[in-house]
Short mmCIF file of C-alpha atoms (C1' of nucleotides) in Angstrom, two decimals:
data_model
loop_
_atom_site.label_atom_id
_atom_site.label_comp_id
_atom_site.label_asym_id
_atom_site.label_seq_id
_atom_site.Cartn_x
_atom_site.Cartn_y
_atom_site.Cartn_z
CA UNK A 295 140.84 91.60 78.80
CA UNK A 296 140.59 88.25 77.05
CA UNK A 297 140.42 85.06 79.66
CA UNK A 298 142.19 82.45 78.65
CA UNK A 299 141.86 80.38 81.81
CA UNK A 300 138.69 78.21 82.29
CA UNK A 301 137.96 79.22 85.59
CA UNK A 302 135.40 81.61 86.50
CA UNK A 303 136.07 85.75 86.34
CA UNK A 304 136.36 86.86 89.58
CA UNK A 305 133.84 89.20 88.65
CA UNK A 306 130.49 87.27 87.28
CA UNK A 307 129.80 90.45 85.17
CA UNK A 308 125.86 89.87 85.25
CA UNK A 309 125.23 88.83 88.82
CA UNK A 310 122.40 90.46 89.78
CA UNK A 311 120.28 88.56 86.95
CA UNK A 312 121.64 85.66 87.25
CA UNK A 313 120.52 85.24 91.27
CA UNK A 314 117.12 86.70 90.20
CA UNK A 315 116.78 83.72 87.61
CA UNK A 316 117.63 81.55 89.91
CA UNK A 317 115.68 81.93 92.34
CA UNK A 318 112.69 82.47 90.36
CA UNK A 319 114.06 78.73 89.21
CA UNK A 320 113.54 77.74 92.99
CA UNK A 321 110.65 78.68 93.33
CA UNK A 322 109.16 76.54 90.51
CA UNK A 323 109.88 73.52 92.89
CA UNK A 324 110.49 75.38 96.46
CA UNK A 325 107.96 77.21 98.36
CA UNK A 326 109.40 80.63 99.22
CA UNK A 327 110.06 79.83 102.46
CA UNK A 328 112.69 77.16 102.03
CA UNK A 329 114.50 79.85 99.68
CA UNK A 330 117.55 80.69 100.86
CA UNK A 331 120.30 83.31 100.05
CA UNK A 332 122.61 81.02 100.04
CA UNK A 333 121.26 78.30 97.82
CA UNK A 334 120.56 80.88 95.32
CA UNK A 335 124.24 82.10 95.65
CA UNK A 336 125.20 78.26 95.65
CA UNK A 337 123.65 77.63 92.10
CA UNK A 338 125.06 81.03 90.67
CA UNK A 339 128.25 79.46 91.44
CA UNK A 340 129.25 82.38 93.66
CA UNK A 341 130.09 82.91 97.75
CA UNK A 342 126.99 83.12 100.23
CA UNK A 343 127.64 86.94 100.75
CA UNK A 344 128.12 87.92 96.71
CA UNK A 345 124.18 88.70 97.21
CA UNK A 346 124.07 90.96 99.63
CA UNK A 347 125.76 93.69 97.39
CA UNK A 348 122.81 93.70 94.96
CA UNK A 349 120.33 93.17 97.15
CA UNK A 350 121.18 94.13 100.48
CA UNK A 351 119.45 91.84 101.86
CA UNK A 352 117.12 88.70 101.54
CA UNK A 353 113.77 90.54 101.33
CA UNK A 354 115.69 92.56 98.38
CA UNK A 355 115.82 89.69 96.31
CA UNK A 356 112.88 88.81 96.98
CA UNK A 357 111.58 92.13 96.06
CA UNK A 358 112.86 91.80 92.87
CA UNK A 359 111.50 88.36 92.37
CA UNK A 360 108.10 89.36 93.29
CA UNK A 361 108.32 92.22 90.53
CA UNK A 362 109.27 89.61 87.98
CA UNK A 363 106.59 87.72 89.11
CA UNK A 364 104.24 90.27 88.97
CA UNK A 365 105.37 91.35 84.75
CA UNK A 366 104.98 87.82 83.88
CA UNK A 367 101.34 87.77 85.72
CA UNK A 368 100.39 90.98 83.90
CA UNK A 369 102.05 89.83 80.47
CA UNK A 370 100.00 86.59 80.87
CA UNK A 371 96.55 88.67 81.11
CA UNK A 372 97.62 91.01 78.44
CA UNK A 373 97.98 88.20 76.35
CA UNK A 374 94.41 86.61 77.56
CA UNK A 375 92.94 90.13 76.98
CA UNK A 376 93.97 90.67 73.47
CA UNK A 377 92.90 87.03 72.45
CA UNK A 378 89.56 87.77 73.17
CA UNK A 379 86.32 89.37 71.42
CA UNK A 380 83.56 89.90 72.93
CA UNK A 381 83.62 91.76 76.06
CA UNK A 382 82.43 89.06 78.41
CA UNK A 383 84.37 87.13 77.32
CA UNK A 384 87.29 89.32 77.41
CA UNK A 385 86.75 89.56 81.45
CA UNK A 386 86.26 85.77 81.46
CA UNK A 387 89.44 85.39 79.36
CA UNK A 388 91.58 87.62 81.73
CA UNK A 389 90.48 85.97 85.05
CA UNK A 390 91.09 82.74 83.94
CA UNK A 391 94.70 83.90 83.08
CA UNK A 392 95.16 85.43 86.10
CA UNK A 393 94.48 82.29 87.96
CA UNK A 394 96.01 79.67 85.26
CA UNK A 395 99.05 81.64 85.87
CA UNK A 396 98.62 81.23 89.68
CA UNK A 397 98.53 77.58 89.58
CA UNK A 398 101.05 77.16 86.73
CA UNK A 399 103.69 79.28 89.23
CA UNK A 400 102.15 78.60 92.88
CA UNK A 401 105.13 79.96 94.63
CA UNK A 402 106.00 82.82 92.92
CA UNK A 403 102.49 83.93 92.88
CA UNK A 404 102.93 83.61 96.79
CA UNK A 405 105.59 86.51 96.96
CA UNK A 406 103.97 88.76 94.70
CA UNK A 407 101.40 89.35 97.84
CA UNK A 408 103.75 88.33 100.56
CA UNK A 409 102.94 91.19 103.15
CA UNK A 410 106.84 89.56 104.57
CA UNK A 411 108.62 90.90 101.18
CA UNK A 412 106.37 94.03 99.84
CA UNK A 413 104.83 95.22 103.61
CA UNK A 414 101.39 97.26 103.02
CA UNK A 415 101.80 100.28 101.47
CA UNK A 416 105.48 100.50 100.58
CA UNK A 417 105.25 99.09 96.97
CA UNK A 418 108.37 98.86 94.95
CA UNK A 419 108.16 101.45 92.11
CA UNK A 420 108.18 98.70 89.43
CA UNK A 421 105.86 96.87 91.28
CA UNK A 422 103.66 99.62 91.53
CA UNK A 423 103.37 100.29 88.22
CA UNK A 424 102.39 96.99 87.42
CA UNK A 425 99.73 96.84 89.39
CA UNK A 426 98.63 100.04 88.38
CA UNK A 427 98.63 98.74 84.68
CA UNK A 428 97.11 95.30 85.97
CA UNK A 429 94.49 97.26 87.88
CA UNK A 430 93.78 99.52 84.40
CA UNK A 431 93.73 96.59 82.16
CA UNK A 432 91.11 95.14 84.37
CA UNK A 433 89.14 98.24 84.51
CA UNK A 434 88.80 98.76 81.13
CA UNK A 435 87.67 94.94 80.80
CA UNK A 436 85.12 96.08 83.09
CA UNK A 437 84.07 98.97 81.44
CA UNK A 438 83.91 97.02 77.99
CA UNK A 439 81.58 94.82 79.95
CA UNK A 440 79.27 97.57 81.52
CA UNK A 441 79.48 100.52 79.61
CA UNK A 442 76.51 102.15 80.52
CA UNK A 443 78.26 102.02 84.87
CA UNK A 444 79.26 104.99 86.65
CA UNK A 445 83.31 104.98 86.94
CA UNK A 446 82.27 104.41 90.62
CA UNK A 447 80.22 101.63 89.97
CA UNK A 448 83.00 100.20 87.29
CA UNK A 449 85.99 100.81 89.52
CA UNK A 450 83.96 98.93 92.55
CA UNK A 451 83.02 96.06 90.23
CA UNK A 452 86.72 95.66 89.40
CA UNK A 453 87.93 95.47 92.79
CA UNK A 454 85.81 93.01 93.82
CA UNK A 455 86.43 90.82 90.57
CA UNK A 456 90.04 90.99 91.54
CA UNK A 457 88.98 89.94 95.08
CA UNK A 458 87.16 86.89 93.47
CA UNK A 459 89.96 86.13 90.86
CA UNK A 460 92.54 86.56 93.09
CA UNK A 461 91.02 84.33 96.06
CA UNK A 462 89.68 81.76 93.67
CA UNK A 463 93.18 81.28 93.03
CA UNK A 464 94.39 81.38 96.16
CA UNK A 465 92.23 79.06 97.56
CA UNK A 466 92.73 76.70 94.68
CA UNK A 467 96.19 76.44 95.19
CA UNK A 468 96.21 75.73 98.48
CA UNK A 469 93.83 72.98 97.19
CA UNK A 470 90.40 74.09 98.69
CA UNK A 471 88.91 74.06 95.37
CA UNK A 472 89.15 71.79 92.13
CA UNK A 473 90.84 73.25 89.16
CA UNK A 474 87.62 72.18 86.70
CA UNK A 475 85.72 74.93 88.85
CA UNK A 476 87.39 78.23 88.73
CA UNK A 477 86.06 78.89 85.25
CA UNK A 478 82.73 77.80 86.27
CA UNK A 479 82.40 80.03 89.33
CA UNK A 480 83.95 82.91 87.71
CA UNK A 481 81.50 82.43 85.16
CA UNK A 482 78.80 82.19 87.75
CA UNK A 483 79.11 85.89 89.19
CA UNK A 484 79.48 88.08 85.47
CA UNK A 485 75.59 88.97 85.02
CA UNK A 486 74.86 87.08 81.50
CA UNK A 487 73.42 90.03 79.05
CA UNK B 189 101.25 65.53 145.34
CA UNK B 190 100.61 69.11 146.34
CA UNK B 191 102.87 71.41 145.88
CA UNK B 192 104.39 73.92 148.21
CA UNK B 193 107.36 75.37 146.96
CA UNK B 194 106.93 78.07 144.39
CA UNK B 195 109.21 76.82 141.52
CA UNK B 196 107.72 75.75 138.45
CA UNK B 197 106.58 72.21 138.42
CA UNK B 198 108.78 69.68 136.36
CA UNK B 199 105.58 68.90 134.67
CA UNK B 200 103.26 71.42 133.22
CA UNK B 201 100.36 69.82 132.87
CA UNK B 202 98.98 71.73 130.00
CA UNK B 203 101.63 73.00 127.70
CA UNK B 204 100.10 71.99 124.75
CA UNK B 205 97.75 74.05 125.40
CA UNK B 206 99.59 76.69 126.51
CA UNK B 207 101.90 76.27 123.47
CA UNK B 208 99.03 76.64 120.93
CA UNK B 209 97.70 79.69 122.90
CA UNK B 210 101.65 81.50 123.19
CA UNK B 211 101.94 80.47 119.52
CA UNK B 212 98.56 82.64 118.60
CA UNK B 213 99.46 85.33 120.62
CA UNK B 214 102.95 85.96 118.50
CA UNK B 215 101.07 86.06 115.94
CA UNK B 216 99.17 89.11 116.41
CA UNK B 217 102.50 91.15 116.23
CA UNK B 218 104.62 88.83 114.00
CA UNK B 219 104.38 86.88 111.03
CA UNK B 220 104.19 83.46 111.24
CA UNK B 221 107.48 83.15 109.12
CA UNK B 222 108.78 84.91 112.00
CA UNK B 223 107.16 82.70 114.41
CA UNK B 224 109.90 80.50 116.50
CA UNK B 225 109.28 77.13 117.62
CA UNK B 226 111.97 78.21 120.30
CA UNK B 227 110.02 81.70 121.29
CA UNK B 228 107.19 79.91 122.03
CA UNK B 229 108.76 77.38 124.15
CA UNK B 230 109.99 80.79 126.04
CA UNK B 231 107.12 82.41 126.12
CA UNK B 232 106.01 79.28 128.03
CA UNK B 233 108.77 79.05 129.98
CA UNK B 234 109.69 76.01 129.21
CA UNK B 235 113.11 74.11 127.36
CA UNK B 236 113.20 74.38 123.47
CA UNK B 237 112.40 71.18 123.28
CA UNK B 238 109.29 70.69 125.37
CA UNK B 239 106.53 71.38 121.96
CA UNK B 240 108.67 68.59 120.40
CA UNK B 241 106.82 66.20 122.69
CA UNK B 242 103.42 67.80 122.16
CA UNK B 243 103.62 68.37 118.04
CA UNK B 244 106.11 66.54 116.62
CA UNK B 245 107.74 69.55 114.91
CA UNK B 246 107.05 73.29 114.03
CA UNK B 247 104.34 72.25 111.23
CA UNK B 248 102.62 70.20 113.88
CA UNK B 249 102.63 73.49 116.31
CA UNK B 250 101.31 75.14 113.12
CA UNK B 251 98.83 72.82 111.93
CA UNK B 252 96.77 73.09 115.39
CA UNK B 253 97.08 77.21 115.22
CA UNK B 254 95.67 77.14 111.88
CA UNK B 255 92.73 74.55 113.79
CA UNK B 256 92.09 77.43 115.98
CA UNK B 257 92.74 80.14 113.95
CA UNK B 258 90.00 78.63 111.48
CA UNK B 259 87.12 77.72 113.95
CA UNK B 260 87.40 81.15 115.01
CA UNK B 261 86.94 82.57 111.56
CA UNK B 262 83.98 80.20 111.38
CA UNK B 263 82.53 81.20 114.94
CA UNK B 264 82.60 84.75 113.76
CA UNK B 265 80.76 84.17 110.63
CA UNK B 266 78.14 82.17 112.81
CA UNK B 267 77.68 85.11 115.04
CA UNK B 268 77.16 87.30 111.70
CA UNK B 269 74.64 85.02 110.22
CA UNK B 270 72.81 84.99 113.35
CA UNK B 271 72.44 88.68 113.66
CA UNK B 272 71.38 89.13 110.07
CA UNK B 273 67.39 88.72 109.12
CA UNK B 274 67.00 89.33 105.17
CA UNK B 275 69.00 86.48 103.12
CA UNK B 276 71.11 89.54 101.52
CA UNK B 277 71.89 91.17 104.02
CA UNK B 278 73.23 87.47 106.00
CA UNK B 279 75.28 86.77 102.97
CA UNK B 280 76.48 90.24 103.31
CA UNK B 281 76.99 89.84 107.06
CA UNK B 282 79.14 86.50 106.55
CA UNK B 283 81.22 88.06 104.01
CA UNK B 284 81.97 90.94 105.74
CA UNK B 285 81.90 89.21 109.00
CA UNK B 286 84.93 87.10 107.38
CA UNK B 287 87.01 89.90 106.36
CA UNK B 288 86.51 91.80 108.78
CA UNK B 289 88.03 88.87 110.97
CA UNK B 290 91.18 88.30 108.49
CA UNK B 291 91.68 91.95 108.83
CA UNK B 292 92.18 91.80 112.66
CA UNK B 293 94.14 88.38 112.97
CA UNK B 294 96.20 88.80 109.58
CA UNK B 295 99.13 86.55 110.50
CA UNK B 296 96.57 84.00 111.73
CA UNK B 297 94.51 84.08 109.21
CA UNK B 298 97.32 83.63 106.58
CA UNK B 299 98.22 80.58 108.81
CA UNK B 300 95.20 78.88 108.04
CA UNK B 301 95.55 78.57 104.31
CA UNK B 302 99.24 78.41 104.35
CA UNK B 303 100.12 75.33 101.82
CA UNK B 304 103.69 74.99 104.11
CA UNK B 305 101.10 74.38 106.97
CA UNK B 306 98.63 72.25 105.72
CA UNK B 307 100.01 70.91 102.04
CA UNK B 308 97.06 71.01 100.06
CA UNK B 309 94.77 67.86 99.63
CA UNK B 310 95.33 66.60 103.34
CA UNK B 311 94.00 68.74 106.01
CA UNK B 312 93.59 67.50 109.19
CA UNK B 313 90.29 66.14 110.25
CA UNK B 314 89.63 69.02 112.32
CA UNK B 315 90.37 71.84 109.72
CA UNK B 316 88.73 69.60 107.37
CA UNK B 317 85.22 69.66 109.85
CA UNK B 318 85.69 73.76 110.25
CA UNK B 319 85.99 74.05 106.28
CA UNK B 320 83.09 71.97 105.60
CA UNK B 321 81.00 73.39 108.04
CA UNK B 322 81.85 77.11 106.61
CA UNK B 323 81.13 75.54 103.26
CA UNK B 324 77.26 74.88 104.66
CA UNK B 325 76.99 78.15 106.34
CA UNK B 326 78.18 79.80 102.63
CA UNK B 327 75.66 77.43 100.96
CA UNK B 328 72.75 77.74 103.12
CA UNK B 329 73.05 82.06 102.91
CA UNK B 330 73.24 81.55 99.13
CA UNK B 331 70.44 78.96 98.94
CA UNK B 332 68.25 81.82 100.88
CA UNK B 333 69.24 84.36 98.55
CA UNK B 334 68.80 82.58 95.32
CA UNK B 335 65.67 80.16 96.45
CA UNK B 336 65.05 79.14 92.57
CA UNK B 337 68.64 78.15 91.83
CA UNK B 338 69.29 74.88 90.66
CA UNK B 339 72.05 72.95 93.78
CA UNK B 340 74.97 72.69 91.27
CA UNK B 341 74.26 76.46 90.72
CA UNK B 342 74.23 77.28 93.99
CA UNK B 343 76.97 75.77 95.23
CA UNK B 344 79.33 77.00 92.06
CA UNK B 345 77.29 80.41 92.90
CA UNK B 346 79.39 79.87 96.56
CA UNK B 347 82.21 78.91 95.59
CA UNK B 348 82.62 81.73 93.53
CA UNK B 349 81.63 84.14 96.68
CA UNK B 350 84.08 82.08 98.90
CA UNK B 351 86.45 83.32 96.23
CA UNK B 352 85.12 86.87 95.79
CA UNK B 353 85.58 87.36 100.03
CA UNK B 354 88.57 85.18 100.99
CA UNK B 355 90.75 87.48 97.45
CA UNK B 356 89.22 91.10 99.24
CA UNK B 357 90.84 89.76 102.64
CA UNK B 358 93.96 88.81 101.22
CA UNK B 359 94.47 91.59 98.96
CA UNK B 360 93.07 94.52 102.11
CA UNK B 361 96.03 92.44 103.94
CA UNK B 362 98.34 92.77 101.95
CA UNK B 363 97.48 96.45 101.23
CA UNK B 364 96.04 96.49 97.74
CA UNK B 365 92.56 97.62 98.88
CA UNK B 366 91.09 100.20 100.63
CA UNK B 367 89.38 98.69 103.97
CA UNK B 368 86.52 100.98 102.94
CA UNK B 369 86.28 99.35 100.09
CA UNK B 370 86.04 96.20 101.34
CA UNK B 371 81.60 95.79 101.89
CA UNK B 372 80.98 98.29 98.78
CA UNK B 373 82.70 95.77 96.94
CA UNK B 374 80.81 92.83 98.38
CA UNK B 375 78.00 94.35 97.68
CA UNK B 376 78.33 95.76 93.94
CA UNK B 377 78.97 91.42 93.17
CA UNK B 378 75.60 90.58 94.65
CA UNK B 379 72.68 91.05 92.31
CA UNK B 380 69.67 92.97 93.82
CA UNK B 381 65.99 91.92 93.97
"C1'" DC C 104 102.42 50.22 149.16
"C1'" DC C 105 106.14 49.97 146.12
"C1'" DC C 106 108.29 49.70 141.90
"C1'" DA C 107 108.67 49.66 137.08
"C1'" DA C 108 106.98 51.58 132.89
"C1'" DT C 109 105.73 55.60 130.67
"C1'" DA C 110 104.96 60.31 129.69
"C1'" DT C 111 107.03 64.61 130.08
"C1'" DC C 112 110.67 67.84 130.32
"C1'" DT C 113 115.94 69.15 130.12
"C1'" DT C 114 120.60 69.60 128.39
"C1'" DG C 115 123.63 69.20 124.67
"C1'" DA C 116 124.95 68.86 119.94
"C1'" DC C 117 124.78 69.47 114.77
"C1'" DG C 118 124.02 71.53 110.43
"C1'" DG C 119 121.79 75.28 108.10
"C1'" DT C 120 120.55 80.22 107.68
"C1'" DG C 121 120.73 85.55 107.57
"C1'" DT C 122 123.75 89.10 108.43
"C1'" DC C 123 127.91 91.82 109.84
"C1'" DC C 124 132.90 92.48 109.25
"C1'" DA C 125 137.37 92.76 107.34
"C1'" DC C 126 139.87 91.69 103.46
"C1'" DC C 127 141.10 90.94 98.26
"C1'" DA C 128 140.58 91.30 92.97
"C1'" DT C 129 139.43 94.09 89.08
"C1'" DG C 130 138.72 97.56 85.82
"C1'" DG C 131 137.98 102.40 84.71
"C1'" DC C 132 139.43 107.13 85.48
"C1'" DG C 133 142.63 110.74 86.77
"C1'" DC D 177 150.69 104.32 85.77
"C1'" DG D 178 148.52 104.33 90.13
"C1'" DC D 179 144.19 104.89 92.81
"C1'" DC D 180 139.87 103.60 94.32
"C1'" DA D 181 135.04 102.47 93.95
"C1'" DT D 182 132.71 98.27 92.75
"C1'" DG D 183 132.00 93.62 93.50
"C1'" DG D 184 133.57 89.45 95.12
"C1'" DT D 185 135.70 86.27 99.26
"C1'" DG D 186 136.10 84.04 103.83
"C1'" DG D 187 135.18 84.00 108.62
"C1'" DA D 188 132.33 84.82 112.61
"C1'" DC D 189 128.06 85.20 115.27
"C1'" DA D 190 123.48 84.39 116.82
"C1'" DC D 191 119.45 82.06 115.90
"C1'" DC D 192 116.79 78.33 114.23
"C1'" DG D 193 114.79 73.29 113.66
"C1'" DT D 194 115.81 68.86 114.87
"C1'" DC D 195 117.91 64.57 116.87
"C1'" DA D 196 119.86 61.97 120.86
"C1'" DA D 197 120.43 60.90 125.57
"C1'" DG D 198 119.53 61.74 130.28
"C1'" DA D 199 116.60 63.39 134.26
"C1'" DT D 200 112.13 63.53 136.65
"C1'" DA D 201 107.29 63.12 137.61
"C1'" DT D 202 102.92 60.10 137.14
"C1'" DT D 203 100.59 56.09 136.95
"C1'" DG D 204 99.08 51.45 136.94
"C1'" DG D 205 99.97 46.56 138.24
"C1'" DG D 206 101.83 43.35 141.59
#
DNA sequence: CCCAATATCTTGACGGTGTCCACCATGGCG
DNA sequence: CGCCATGGTGGACACCGTCAAGATATTGGG
């Protein structure tokens, strides 16, 4: 049915995007604690309980949001990772992305990890899987790097190299450490040759 | 003016004290997002106005739980360090000794290096004493373990560990690692001999 | 010793938020 | 063509942070 009429469909049609866009908008300038439902709702142009039947409830969109987050995160590394040549320098490549990304998008790097929106051990399916392919792209940057390691000794190495990208940028967003030294410290704990 | 009957006193005479202590007690069992200036002013049995007088507002409340929450992180690294003889196995101790202690106070330990709580680049002057003093416990256990290293080196090497243990805590919290994990981890990013 | 000034606590109000409920518009299927 | 599931609306409720004004205890100066 054609509208002829200027005003808004009473159904939006592509709701459920739009709110997820929006919010991920918010949280470019918002921490994700002064998100609300219905300021997201407001700037979708929609009524403060349109939400609720996509969602269910606020943690839902923020579920979604964090998986979002989370592709863009993993894109970003992918991207890092296919840039680079030489092994070390593909790990040094992919940690740096990791926490560039962090600081470029503070806040939605918050949810992604948010224990409030994804509670321990009850990941979202699409947020599982991108971990799982974050997790395997690291891995293999790891393996690249020490190829003669056990898959034990690889797997443990790659844990705690997420543990030291992911706190370096952690820390450095909540300003406990100057941007000029992530690279430098990350640099610091990859054995040279 | 002694008092007789067994009402509460008008005055307190320590609620901010009690306050902070109430406040870190919620947050053993709740997040601090779910942390309510007015529950805490109940569990003091008090009016929900009384912390006003003592903190100014709920980030106020906040910013002296995180003071706590943080010298207690740094009082159980101290402890660690103590214990330990060789200069590896200290720097182990600290780091585990650290997540270890974000492990059993998560919500507290999230408090502490919450940017909502203390915006990043202007920590109070006692979070800003804790930090720097857990920056010279890091830096002496490093200096110990890597005698030859040049300061610069040393102190990028800690930074980088800072990084390494305070990403392993966050992530275990949040549910991405294995708590087993955890001091393998640790100990596969700290060269031998 | 008394009283005023001050620090502390209370009651009340306001706007904002998440969520539940009942109701209405729409479009696709029988 | 009519029905109804889907998706949107408006209203209500409880809770929250915060501000304003009033009540009460403590304290220091005369």
């Amino acid at each position: 049915m054609l509208r002829v009429s200027r005003s808004a469909p009473y159904h939006h049609g592509n709701l459920a995007e739009t709110l997820e866009r929006a919010a991920l908008a918010l949280l470019e300038t918002h921490t994700a604690a002064a998100l609300s439902l219905r300021e997201v709702a407001r700037q979708a142009g929609v009524s403060h309980n349109a939400p609720y039947h996509h969602f269910g409830d606020r943690q839902g969109l923020l579920k979604r949001v964090a998986e979002r987050a989370m592709a863009e995160l993993l894109a970003a590394q992918q991207r890092a990772a296919e840039a680079a040549q030489l092994p070390r320098e593909r790990l040094l490549a992919v940690g740096a992305a990791y926490v560039e990304h962090a600081l470029a998008h503070p806040n939605a790097f918050a949810v992604i990890f948010d224990p409030d929106v994804c509670e321990p051990g009850h990941p979202t399916e699409a947020m599982a899987v991108s971990i799982r392919a974050n997790e395997d792209l690291l891995t293999d940057a790891v393996a690249a790097f020490r190829p003669e390691s056990s898959a034990e000794q690889t797997s443990l190495f790659g844990a705690a190299l997420w543990g030291a990208v992911h706190g370096l940028a952690t820390l450095a967003t909540a300003g406990h450490l100057p941007r000029e030294a992530l690279r430098p410290a990350l640099d610091a704990l990859l054995p040279r040759d």
